[in-house]
XYZ file of C-alpha atoms in Angstrom:
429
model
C -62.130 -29.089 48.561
C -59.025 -29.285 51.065
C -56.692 -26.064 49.930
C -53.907 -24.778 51.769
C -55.601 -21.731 53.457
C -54.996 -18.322 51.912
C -53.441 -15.486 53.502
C -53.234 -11.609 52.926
C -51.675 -9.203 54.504
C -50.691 -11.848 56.864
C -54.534 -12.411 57.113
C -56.088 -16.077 56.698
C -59.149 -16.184 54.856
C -61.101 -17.347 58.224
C -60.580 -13.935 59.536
C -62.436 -12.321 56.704
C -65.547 -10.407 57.080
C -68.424 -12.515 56.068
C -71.720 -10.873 54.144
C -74.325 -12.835 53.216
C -76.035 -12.859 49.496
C -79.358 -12.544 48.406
C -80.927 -17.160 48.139
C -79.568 -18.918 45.126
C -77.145 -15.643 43.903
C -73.664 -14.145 44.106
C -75.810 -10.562 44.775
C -74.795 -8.468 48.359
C -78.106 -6.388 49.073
C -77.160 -2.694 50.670
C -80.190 -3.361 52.626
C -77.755 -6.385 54.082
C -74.450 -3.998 53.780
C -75.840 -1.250 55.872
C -77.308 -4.155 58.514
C -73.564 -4.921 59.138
C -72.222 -1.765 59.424
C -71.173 -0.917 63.037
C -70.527 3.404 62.512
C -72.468 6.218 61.543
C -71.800 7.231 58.148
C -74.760 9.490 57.847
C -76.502 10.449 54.322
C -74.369 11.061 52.377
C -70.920 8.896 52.912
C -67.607 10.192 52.771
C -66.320 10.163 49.004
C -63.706 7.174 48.298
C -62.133 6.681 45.448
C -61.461 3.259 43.601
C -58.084 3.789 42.005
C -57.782 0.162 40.447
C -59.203 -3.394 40.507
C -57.071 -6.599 40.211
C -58.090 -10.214 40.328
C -55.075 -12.953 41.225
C -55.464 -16.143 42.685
C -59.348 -16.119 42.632
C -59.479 -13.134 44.785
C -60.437 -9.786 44.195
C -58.018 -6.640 45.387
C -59.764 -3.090 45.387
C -57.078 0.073 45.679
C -58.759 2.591 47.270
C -58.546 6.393 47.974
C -60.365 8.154 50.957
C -59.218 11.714 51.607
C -55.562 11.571 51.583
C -55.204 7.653 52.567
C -54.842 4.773 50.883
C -55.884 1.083 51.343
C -56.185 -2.264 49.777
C -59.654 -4.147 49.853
C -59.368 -7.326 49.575
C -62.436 -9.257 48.455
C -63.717 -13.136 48.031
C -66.516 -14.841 46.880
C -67.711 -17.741 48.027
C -70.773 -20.184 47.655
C -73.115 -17.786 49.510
C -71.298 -15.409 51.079
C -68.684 -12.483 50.209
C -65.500 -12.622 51.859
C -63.864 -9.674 52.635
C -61.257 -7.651 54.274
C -58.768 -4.604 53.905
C -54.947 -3.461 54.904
C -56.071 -1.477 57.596
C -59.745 -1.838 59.764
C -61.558 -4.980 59.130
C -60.970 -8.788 60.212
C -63.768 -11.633 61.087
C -65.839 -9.845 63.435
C -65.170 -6.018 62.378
C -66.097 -4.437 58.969
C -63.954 -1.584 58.545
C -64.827 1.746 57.145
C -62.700 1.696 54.144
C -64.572 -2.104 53.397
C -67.612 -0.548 53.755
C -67.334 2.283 51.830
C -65.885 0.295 49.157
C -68.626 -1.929 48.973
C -70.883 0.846 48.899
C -69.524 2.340 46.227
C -69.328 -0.810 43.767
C -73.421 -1.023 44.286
C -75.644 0.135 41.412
C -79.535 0.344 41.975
C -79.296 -0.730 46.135
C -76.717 -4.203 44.894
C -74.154 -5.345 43.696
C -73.582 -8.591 41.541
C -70.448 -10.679 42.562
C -70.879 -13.330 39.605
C -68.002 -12.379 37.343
C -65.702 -12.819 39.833
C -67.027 -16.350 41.021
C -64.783 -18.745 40.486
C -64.086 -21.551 43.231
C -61.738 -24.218 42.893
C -60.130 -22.267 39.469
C -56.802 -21.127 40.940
C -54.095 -23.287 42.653
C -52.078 -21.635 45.192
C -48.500 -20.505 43.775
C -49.973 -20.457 40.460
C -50.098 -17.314 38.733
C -52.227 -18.948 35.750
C -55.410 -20.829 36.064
C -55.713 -23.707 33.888
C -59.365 -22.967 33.633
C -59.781 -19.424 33.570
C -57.981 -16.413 31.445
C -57.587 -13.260 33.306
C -56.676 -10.243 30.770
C -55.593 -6.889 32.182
C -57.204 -3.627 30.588
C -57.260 0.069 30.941
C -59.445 0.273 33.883
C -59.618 -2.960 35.297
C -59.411 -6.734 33.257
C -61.728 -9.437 31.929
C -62.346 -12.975 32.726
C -62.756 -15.444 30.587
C -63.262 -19.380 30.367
C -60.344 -20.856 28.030
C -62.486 -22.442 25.161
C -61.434 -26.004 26.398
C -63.649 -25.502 29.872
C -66.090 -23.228 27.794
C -68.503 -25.655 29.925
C -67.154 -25.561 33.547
C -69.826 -25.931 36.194
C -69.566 -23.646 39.241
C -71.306 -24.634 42.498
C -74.914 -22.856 42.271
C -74.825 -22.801 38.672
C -78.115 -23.283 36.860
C -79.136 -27.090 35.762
C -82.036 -28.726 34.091
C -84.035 -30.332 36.131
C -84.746 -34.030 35.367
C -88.092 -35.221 36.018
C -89.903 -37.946 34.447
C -88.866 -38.432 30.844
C -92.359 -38.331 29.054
C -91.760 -39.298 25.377
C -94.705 -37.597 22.871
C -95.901 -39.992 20.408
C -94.534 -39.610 17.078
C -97.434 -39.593 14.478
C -96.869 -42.389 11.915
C -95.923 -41.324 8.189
C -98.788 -42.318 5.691
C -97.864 -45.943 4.302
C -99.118 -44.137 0.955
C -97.178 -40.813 0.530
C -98.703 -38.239 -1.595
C -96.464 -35.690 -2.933
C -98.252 -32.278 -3.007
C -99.135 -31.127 -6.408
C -97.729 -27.992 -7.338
C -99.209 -24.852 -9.957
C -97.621 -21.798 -11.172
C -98.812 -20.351 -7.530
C -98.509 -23.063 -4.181
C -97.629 -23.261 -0.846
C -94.620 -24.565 0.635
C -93.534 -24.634 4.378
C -90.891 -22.631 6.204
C -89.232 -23.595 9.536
C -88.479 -20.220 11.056
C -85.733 -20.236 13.645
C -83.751 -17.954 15.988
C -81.301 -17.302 19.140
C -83.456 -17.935 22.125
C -81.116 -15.277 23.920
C -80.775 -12.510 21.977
C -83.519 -10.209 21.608
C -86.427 -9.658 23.013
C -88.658 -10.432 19.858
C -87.568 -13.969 20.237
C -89.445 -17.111 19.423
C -89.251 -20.687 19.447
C -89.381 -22.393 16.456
C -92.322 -22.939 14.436
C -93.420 -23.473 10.646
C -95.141 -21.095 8.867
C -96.969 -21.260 5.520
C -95.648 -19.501 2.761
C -96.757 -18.415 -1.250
C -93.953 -18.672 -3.799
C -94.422 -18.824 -7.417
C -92.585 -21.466 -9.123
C -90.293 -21.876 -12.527
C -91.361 -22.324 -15.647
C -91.391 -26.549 -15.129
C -92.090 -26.205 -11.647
C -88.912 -27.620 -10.128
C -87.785 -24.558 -8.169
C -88.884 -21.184 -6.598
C -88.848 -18.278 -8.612
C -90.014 -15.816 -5.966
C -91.388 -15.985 -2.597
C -95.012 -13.666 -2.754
C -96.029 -13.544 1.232
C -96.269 -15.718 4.135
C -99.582 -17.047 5.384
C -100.796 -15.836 8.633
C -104.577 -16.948 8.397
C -106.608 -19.192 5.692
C -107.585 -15.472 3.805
C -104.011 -15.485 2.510
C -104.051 -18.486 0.495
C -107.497 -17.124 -1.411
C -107.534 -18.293 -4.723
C -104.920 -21.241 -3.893
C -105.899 -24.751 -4.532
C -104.635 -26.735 -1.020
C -104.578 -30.783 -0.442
C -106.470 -31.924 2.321
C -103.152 -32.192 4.125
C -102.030 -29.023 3.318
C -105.587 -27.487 5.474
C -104.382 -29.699 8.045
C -100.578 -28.685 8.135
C -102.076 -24.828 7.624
C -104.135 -25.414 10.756
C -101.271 -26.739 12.709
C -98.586 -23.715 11.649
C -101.686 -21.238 13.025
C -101.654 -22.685 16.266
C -98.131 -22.686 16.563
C -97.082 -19.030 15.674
C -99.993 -18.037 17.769
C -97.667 -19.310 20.908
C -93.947 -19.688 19.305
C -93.462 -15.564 20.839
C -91.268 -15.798 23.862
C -92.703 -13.889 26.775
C -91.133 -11.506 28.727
C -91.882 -9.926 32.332
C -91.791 -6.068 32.036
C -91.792 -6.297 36.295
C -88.185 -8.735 36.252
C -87.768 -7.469 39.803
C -90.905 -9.530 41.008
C -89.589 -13.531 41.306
C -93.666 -14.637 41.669
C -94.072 -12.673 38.021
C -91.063 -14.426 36.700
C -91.877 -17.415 37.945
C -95.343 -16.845 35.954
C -94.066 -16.011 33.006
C -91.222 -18.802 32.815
C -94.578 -21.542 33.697
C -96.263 -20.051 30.385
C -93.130 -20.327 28.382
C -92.807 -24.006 29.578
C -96.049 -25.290 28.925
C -95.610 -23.551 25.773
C -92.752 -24.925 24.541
C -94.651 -28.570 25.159
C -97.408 -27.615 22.784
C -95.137 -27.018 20.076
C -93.106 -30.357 20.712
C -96.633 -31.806 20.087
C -97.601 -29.773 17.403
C -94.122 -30.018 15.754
C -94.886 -33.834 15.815
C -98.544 -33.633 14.128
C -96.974 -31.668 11.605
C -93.672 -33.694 11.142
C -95.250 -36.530 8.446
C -97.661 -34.228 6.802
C -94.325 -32.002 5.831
C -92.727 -35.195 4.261
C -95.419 -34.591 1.900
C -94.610 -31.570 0.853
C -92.384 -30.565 -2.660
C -90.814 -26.973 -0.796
C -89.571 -26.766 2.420
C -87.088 -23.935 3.725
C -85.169 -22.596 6.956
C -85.249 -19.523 7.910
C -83.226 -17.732 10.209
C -85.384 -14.801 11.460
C -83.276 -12.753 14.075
C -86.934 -12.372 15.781
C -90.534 -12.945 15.397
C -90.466 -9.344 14.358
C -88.769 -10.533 10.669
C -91.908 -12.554 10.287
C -93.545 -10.487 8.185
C -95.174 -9.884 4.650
C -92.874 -11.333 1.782
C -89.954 -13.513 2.751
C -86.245 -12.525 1.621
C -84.960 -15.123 -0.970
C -81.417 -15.182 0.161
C -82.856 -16.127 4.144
C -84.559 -19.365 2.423
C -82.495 -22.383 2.102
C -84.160 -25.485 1.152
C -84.435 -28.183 3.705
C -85.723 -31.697 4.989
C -87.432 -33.613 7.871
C -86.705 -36.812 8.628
C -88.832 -39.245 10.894
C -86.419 -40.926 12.362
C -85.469 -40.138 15.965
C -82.583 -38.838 17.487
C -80.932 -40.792 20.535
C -79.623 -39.331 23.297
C -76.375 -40.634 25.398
C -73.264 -39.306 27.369
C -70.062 -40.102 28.262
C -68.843 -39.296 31.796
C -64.875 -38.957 31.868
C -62.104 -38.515 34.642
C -59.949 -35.883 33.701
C -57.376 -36.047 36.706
C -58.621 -32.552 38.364
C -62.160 -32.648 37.192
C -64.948 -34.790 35.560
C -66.237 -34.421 31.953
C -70.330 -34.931 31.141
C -70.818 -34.964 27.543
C -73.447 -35.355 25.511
C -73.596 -37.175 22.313
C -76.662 -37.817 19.893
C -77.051 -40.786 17.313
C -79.686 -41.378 14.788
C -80.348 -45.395 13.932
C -76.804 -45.609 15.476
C -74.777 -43.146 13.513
C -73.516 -40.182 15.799
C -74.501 -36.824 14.675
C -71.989 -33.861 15.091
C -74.191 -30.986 16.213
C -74.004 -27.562 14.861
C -73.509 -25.211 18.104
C -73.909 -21.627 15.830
C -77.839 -22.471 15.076
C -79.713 -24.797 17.999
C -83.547 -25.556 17.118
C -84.537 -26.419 20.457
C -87.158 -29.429 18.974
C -84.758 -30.593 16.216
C -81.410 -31.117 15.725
C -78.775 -31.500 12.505
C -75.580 -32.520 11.910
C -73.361 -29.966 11.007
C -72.085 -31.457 7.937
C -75.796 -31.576 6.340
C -77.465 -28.586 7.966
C -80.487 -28.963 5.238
C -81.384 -32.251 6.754
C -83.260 -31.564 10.639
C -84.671 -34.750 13.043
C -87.081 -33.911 15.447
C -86.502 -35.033 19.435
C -89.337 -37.059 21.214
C -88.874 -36.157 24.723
C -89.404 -32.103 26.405
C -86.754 -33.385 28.623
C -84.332 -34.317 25.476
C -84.628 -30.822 24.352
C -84.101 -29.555 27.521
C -80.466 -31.240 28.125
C -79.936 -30.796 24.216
C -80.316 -26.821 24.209
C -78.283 -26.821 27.917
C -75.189 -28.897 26.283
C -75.565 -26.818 23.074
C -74.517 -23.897 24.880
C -71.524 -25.533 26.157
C -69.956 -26.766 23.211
C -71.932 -30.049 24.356
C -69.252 -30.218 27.306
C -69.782 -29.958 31.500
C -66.839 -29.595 33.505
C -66.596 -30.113 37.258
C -63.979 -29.796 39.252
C -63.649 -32.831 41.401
C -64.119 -30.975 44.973
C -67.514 -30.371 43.459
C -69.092 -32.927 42.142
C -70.301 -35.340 45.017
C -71.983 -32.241 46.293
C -73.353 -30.256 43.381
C -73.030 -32.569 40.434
C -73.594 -36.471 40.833
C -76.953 -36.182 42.022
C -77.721 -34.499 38.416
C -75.708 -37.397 36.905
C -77.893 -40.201 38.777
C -81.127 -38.313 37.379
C -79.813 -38.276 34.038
C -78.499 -42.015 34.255
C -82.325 -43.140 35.042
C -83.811 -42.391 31.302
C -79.935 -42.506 29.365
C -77.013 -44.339 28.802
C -74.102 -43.244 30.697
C -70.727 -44.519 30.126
C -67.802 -44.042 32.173
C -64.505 -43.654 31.070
């Protein structure tokens, strides 16, 4: 994007220092710091202090203390590279001591992450204010925020979904007889258990699991909620429908996988990489799963929702107050988005219909598989596609908004755009 070039201390930004990061991050190595260091600085360096941090105009200003001098370190990140230079020994070919040494010192654990202060294209020259980004001074330093409008703004090297081939599983057909599941003092009903994919590290995807309730007197409501059902030995005694085995069967095979897994060795990118395949092919078996079990629940008299906070909650006798009644519907949701010009940037969003009615989705409680509207959060569709829930739980997280600046987008954006314009509609406006 054509800018008038920066200058500090009299110093244009092509006369900064330039360090490399680590593929695909914002992360300077000190195995990559020390490479480019041109003095002896022996074991242990000399002490220097950081006195304060400040962040104007997208760049990064370090006060710093060695001894009885002070400088200013002046810092910028860029796409793959860190920018940097200081009020006294460094400029494009030279990294000064008191650049070093402040580099050094902002490394924890041999790195240092540049990330939060990553923000290209986000602050016009002679502009104080960013129209995209807050910055809030603090005791100690500040914070940087997106303003809620641009909670979505896409940075170049920001994470996307990938679009592959859009491979739709086939929805099993509802029984043209429907059979409502009898009910007795003692039954079964079915409860979609949910959570934050993010949050802990007992997460899960969603999945059904059985549970035992007794029922009212006239056997229209739950009076208490006995256990869930983890294998067949807990419904002993408990007279089940043929499609209540089946649906059983089904909710056993998907708690067995619906446990996120986790990489104790995050360091290791092949182990990752490992553990993010299993999670993938994972998350396709309950899709298919999800869509066995979608008409045999349309049989059943008691369904709930559960919010878990983990897999962890799973356990022995559910808590009344966590079970709200809900329903499935067959029909299937529609994705479609709307690409706008917004004068300095382009808009992606997302929109989902079901049989041509637009749903508003509810952002606070995403079920990956299935989505509601917010105004009737008891009523959940199911998605058809792994690559519908993909771009549904990436929007979600955006307030179903992407931003991109318009410097950006021919290079880092459209390409996703084209890809997503193969297997959707995409109107321009």
């Amino acid at each position: 994007m054509m800018t008038k070039p920066i200058t500090i201390a009299g110093k244009p930004l092509s006369q900064f220092y330039q360090l490399p990061f680590e593929k695909g991050s914002r992360v300077l190595s000190l195995a990559v710091l020390e490479s480019h260091c041109m003095f002896s600085v022996g074991k242990k360096p000399e002490p220097l202090a950081i006195q304060s941090l400040s962040f104007d105009q997208g760049l990064l200003t370090v006060h710093v203390k060695l001894e009885r001098e002070e400088a200013r370190v002046y810092i910028a990140v860029a796409y793959d590279k860190l920018l940097v230079n200081c009020s006294v020994d460094t400029d494009e070919s030279y990294l000064g001591r008191y650049a070093y040494l402040t580099l050094r010192a902002m490394m924890r654990s041999g790195y240092c992450d540049f990330q939060q202060y990553y923000w290209p294209g986000c602050f016009a020259l002679g502009n104080k204010r960013s129209r995209y980004v807050d910055v809030v001074k603090k005791p100690g330093g500040f914070t940087i925020t997106l303003k809620k409008k641009f909670s979505g703004l896409f940075r170049p090297g920001d994470d996307l979904p990938a679009i592959t081939e859009r491979a739709v599983v086939p929805r099993e057909r509802l029984l043209n007889k429907q059979v409502m599941a009898r009910l007795a003092p003692v039954s079964i009903g079915y409860c979609f258990a949910n959570t934050d994919l993010l949050n802990f590290h007992s997460n899960h995807y969603p999945f059904l699991i059985p549970y035992v309730f007794a029922a009212t007197a006239y056997l229209k409501t739950v009076r208490s909620f006995k256990r869930f059902v983890y294998n067949p030995h807990d419904v002993d005694g408990i007279s089940l429908s043929p499609q209540q085995e089946e649906l059983n069967s089904i909710c056993f095979a998907m708690k067995e996988i619906a446990a996120i897994r986790f990489n104790a060795n995050g360091h290791l990118p092949e182990k990752v990489a490992e553990t993010h395949k299993l999670n993938e092919a994972n998350q396709l078996t309950l899709l298919k799963l999800w869509n066995k079990a979608l008409p045999l629940l349309m049989q059943q008299r008691f369904t709930h929702y559960c919010y878990t906070y983990g897999m962890r909650n799973v356990t022995g006798k559910p808590v009344m107050r966590d079970m709200k009644l809900v329903e499935f519907a067959m029909e299937v949701p529609v994705l479609s988005f709307v690409l706008k010009d917004e004068g300095d940037y382009y808009e992606l969003e997302l929109k989902i219909k079901v049989k041509g009615k637009l749903l508003h989705l509810n952002t606070d409680q995403p079920g990956l598989f299935l989505v509601c509207d917010r105004g009737k959060p008891y009523l959940w569709y199911l998605l058809e596609a792994e690559m519908d829930y993909k771009l549904v739980w990436f929007f979600s997280r955006v307030n179903f908004r992407v931003q991109v600046i318009k410097g950006y987008y021919q290079d880092f954006f459209e390409g996703f755009v084209e890809g997503v314009e193969r297997w959707y509609e995409v109107k321009r406006g």
